[in-house]
CSV table of C-alpha atoms in Angstrom, one decimal:
chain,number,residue,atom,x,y,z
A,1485,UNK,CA,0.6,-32.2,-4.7
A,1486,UNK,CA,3.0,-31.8,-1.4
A,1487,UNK,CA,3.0,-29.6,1.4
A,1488,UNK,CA,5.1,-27.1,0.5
A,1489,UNK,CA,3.4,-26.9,-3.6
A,1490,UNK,CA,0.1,-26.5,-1.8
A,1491,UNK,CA,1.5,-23.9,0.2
A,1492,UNK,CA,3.2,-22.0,-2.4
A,1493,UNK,CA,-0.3,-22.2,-4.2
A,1494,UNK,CA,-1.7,-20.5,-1.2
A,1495,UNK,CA,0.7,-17.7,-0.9
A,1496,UNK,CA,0.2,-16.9,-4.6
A,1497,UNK,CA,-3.6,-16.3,-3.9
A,1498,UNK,CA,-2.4,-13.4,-1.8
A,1499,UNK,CA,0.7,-12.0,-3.7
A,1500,UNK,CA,-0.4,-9.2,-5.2
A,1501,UNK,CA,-2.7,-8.0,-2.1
A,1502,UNK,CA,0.3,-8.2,-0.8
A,1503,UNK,CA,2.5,-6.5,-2.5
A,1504,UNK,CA,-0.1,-3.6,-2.6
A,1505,UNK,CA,0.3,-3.8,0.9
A,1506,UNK,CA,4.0,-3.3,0.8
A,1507,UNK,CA,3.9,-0.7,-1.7
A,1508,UNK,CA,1.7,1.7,-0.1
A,1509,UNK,CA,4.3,1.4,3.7
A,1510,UNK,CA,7.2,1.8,1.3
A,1511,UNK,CA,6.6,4.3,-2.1
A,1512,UNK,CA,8.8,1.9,-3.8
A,1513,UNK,CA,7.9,-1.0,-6.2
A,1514,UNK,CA,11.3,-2.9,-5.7
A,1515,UNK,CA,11.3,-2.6,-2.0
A,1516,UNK,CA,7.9,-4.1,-1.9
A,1517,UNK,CA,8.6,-7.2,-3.7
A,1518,UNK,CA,11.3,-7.8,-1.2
A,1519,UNK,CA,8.9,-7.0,1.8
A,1520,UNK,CA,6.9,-9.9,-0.6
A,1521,UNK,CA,9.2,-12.4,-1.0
A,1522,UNK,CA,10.6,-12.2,2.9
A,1523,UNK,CA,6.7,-12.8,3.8
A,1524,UNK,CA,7.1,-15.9,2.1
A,1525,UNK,CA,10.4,-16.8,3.3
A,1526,UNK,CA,8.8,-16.5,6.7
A,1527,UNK,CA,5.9,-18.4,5.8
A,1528,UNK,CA,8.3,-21.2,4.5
A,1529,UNK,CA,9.9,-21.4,8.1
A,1530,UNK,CA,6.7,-21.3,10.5
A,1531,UNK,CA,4.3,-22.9,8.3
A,1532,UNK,CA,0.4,-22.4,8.1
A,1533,UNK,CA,-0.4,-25.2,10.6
A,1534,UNK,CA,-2.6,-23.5,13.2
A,1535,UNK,CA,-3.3,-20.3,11.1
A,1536,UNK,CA,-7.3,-19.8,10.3
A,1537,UNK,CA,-6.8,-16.3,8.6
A,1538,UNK,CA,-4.0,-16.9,6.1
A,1539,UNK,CA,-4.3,-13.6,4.1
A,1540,UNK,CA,-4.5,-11.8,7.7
A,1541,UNK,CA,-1.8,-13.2,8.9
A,1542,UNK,CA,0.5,-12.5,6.0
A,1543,UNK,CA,-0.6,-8.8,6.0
A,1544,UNK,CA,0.7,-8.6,9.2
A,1545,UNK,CA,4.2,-10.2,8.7
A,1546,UNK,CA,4.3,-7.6,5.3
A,1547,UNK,CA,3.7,-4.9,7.7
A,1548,UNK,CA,6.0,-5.8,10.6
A,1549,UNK,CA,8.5,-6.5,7.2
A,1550,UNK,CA,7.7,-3.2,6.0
A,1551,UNK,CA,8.2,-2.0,9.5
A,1552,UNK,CA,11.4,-2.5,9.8
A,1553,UNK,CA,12.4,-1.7,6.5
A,1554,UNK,CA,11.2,1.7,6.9
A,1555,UNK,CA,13.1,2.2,10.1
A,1556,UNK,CA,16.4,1.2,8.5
A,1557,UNK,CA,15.7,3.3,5.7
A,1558,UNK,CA,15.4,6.8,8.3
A,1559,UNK,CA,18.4,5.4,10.1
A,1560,UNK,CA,20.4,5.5,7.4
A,1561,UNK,CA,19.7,8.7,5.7
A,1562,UNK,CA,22.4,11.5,6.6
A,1563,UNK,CA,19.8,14.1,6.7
A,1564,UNK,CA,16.7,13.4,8.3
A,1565,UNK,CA,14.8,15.6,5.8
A,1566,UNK,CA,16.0,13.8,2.6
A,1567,UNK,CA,13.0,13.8,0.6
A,1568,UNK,CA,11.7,11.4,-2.3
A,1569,UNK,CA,8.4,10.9,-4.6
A,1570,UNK,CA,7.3,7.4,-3.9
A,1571,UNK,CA,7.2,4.8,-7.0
A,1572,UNK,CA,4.5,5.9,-9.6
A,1573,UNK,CA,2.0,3.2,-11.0
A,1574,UNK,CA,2.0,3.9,-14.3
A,1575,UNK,CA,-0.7,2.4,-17.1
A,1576,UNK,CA,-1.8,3.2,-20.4
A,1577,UNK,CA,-5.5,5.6,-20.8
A,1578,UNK,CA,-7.7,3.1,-20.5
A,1579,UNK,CA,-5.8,1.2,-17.1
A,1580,UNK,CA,-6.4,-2.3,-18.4
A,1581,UNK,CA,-3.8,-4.2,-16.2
A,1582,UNK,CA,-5.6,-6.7,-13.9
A,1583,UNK,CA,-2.5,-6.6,-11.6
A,1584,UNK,CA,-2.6,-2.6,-11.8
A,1585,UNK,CA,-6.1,-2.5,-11.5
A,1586,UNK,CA,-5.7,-4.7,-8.1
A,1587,UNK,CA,-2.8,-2.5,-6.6
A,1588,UNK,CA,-5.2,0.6,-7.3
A,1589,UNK,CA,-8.0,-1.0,-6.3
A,1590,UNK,CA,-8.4,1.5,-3.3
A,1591,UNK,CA,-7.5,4.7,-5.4
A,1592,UNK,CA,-4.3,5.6,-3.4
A,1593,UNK,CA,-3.1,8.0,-5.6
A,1594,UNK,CA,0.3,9.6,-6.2
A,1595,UNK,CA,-0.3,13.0,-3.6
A,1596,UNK,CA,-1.6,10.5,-1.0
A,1597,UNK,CA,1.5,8.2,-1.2
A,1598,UNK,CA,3.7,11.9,-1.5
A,1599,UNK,CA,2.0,12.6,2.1
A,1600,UNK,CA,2.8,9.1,3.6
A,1601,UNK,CA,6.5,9.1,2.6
A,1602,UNK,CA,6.9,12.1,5.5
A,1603,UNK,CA,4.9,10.3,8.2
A,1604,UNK,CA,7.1,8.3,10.9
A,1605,UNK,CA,7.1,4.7,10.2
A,1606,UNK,CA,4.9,3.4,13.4
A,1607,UNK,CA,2.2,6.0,12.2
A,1608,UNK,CA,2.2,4.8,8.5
A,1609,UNK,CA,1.8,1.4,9.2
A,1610,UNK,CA,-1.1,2.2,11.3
A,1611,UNK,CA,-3.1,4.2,8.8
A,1612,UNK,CA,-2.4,1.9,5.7
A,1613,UNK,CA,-3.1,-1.1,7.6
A,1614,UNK,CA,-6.5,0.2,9.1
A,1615,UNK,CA,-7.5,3.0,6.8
A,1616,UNK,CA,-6.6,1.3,3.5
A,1617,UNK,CA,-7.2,-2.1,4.3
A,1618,UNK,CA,-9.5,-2.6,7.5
A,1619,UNK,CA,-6.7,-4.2,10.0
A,1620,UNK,CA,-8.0,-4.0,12.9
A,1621,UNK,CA,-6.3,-2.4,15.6
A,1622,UNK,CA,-6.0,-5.9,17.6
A,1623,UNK,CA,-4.1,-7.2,15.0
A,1624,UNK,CA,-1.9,-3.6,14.2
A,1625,UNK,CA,-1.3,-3.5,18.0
A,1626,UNK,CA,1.2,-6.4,18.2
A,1627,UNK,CA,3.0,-5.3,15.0
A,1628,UNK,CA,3.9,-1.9,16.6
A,1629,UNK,CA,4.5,-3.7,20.3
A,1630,UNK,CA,1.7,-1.1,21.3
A,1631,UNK,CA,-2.1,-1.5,22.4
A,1632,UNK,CA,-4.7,-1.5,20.7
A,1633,UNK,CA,-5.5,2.1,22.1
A,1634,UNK,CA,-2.0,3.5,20.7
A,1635,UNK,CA,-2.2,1.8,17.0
A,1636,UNK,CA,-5.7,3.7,17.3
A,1637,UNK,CA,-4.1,7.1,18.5
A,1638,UNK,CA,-1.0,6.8,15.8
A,1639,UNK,CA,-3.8,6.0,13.1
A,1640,UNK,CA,-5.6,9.0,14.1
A,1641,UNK,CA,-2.6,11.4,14.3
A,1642,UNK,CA,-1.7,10.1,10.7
A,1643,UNK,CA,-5.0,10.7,9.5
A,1644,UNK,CA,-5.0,14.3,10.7
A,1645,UNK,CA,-1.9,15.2,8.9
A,1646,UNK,CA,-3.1,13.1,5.3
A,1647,UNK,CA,-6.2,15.0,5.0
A,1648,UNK,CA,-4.6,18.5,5.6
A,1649,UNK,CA,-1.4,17.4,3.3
A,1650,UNK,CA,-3.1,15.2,0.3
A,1651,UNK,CA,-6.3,17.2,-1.4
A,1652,UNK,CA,-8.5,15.0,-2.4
A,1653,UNK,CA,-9.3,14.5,-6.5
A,1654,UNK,CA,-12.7,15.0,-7.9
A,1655,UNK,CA,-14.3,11.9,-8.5
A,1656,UNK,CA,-15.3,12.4,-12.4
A,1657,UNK,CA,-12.4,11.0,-14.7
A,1658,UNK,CA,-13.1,12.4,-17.8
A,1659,UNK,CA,-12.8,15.7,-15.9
A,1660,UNK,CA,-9.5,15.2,-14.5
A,1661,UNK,CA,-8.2,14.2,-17.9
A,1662,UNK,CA,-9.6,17.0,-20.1
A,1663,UNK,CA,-7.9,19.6,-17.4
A,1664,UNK,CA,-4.8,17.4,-17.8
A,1665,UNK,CA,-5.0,17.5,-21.9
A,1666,UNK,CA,-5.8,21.4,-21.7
A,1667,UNK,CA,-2.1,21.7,-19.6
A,1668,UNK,CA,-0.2,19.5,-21.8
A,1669,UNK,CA,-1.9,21.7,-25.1
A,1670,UNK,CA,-0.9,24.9,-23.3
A,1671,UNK,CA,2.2,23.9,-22.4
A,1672,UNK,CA,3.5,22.4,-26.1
A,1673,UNK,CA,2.1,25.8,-27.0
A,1674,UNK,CA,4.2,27.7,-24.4
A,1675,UNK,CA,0.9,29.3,-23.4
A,1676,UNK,CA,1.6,31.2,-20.0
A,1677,UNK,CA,-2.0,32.3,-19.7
A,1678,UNK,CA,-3.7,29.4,-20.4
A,1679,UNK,CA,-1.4,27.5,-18.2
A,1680,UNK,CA,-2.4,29.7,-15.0
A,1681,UNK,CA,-5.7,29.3,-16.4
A,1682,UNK,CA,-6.0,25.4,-15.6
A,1683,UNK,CA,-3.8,26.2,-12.1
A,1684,UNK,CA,-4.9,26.8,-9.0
A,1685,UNK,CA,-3.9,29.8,-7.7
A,1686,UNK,CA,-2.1,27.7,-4.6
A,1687,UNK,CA,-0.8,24.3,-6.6
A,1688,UNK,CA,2.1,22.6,-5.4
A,1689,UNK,CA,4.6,21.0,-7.7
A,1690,UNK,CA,7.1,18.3,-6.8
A,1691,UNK,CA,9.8,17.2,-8.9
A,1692,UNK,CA,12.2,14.3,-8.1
A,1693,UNK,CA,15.4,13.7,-10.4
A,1694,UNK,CA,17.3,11.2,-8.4
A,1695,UNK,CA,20.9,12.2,-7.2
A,1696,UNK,CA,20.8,15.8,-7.8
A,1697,UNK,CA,18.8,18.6,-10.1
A,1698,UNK,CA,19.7,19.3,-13.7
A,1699,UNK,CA,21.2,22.3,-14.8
A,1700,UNK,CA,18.6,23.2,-16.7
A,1701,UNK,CA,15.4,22.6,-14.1
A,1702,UNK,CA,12.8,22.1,-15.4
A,1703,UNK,CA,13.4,20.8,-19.3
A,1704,UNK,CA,10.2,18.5,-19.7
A,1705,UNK,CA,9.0,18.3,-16.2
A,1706,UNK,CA,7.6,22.2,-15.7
A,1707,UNK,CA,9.7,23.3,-12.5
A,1708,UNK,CA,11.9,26.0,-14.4
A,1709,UNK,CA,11.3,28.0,-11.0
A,1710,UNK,CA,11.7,26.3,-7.6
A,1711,UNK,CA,10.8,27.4,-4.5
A,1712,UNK,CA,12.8,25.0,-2.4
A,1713,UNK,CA,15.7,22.5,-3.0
A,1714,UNK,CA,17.2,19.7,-1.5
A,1715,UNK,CA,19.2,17.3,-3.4
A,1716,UNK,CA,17.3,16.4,-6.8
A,1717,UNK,CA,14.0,17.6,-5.4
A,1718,UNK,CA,12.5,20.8,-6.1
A,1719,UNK,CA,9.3,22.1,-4.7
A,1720,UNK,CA,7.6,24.4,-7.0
A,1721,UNK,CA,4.6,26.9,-5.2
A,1722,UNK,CA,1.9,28.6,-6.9
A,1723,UNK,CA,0.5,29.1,-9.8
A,1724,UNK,CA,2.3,31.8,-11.9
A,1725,UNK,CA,5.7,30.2,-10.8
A,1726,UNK,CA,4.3,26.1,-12.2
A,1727,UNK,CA,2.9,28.3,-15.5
A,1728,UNK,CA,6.7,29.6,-15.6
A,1729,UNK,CA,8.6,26.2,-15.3
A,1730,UNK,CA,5.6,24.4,-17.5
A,1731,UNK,CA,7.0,27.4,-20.6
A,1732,UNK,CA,10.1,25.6,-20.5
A,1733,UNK,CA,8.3,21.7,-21.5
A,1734,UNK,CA,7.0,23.2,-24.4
A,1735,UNK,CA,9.9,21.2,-26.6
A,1736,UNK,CA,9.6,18.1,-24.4
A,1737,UNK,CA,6.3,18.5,-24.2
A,1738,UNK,CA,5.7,17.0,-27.9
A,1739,UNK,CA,6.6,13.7,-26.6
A,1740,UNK,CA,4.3,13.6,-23.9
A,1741,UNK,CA,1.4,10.9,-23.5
A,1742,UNK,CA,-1.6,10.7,-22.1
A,1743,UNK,CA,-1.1,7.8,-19.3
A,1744,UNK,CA,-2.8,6.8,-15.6
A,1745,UNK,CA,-1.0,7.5,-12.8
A,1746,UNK,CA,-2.1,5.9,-9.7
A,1747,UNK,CA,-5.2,5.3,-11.3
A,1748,UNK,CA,-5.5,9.3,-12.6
A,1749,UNK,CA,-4.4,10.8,-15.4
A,1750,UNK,CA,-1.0,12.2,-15.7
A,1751,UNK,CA,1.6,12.0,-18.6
A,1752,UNK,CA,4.7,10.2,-19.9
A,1753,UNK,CA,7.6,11.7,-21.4
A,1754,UNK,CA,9.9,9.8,-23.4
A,1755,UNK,CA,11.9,11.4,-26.0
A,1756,UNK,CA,12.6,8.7,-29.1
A,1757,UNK,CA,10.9,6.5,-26.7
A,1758,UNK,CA,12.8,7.3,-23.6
A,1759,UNK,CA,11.4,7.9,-20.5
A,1760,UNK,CA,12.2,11.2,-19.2
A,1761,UNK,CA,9.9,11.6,-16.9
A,1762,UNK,CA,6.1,10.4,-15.3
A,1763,UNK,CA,4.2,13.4,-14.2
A,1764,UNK,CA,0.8,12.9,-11.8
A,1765,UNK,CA,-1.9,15.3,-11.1
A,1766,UNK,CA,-4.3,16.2,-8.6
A,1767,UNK,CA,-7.2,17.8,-10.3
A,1768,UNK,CA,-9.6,19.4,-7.8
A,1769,UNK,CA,-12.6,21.6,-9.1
A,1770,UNK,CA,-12.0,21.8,-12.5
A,1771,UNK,CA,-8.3,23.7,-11.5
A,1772,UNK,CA,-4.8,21.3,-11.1
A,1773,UNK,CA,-3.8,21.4,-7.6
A,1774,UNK,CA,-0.8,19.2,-7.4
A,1775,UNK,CA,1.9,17.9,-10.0
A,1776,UNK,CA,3.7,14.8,-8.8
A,1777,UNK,CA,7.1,15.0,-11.4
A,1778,UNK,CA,9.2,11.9,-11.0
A,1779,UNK,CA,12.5,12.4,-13.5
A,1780,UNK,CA,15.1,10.2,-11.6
A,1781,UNK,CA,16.8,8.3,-14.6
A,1782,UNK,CA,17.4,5.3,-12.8
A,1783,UNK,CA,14.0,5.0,-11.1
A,1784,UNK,CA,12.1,5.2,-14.6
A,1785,UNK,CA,14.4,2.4,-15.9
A,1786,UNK,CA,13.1,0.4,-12.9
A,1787,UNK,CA,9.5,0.7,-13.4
A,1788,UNK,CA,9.7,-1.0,-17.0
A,1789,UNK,CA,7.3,1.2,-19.2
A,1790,UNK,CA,7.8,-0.5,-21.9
A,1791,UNK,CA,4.2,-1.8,-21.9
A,1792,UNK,CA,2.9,1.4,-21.7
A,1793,UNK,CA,5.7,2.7,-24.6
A,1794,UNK,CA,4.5,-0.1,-26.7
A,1795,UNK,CA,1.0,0.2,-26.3
């Protein structure tokens, strides 16, 4: 075996860490296996000579990838408010996929990833690096061209705005999933009462459809009534006004299946085996307090569910 097959071997070992990585600074599944593959471009030009902490040093070079990425992406937008749902990762009930199971493997789910999307870039990569996967700062520090003290302070400022933005899920599984079934029963029954039932009073609804909204909002995603609008997203407050938009999935809703979502449970739509749309929730005692609705046609043809279809 040569050099460069032994160091391909060795950047394998750390491929899908790394792409975990990648997807958590950038919400999107193709965009991280570019951050991926321009790590190990890099790594092809410098070499490993002189590195002791391979995996370290290759989470850095996705970050400061991922870094850049991110700040290309705001320049580019023509309205600094654009908004987007980040990539869904979606598996069947029982979440068998070793390679799902390992980008999961710290239970980021879907509202967390939601929450990161509006962060600036410098303060994302320093709360995924350290907070999800225990950089320390000395090594964030460089990556930002900042101290140590500063990655700390834009960790810390990110922190404060993800635990008042992402509501954290109750641990119990088999909880989350019977609230989920009893919304996708009341909804194929076009049961407004039950709906607000399984609701809480305050839950937020997001629904992403790409380019712009359909004319009929809400057909098989539940945002019939939106609270605010900007291109194909629609924000969706409260309880009563969900229940209303959920009435109007009761056709679509027949073709729903249970699925995991970032590693809870949330459903797939696909019409004559379609996919219409991924939907993610954010159960929180016993009520739903966030619907994550992804219905972008081209985004779903991206994520290749036909695993989960088939399955």
């Amino acid at each position: 075996m040569d050099d460069d097959e032994f160091l391909a071997l060795r950047f394998e070992e750390h491929r899908t860490h790394l792409r975990a990585v990648a997807h958590r600074m950038l919400g999107s599944l193709s965009e991280a296996d570019d951050a991926v593959q321009e790590a190990w471009l890099r790594l092809g030009r410098a070499g490993a000579g002189g590195v002791d902490n391979l995996g370290g040093w290759l989470t850095t070079v996705v970050g400061r990838v991922c870094l850049d990425m991110l700040r290309s992406r705001r320049s580019r937008r023509e309205d600094p408010l654009d908004v987007r749902l980040p990539d869904p990762i979606v598996g069947g009930p029982e979440g068998t996929d070793p390679e799902q199971q390992a980008l999961l493997a710290d239970s980021v789910g879907l509202a967390l990833l939601v929450v990161l999307e509006t962060l600036p870039p410098a303060e994302r990569l320093a709360f995924v690096l350290h907070d999800l996967f225990a950089v320390p700062f000395d090594e964030i520090a460089p990556v930002l061209d900042r101290s140590p003290a500063a990655a700390r302070q834009l960790a810390s400022r990110a922190r404060r705005r993800v635990r008042g933005a992402a509501p954290r899920p109750e641990a119990d599984l088999s909880r989350q999933r019977e609230v989920v079934d009893a919304f996708l029963a009341a909804a194929r029954n076009g049961d407004f009462e039950a709906l607000v039932a399984v609701l809480d009073p305050d839950v937020v609804l997001r629904a992403d459809h790409g380019g712009t909204a359909p004319a009929q909002a809400g057909a098989g995603t539940g945002t019939g009534t939106g609270t605010g609008t900007a291109g194909g997203f629609r924000l969706v407050r409260g309880a009563a006004a969900v229940a209303r938009g959920a009435v109007t999935f009761s056709q679509a809703a027949r073709f729903a299946r249970p699925v995991l979502v970032n590693g809870a449970p949330g459903l797939l739509t696909a019409p004559q085996g379609e996919p219409f749309s991924v939907m993610g929730f954010t159960v929180r005692n016993g009520l739903i307090v966030g619907i994550d609705v992804l219905a972008d046609p081209e985004r779903l043809r991206r994520l290749d569910l036909s695993t989960v279809l088939d399955g």
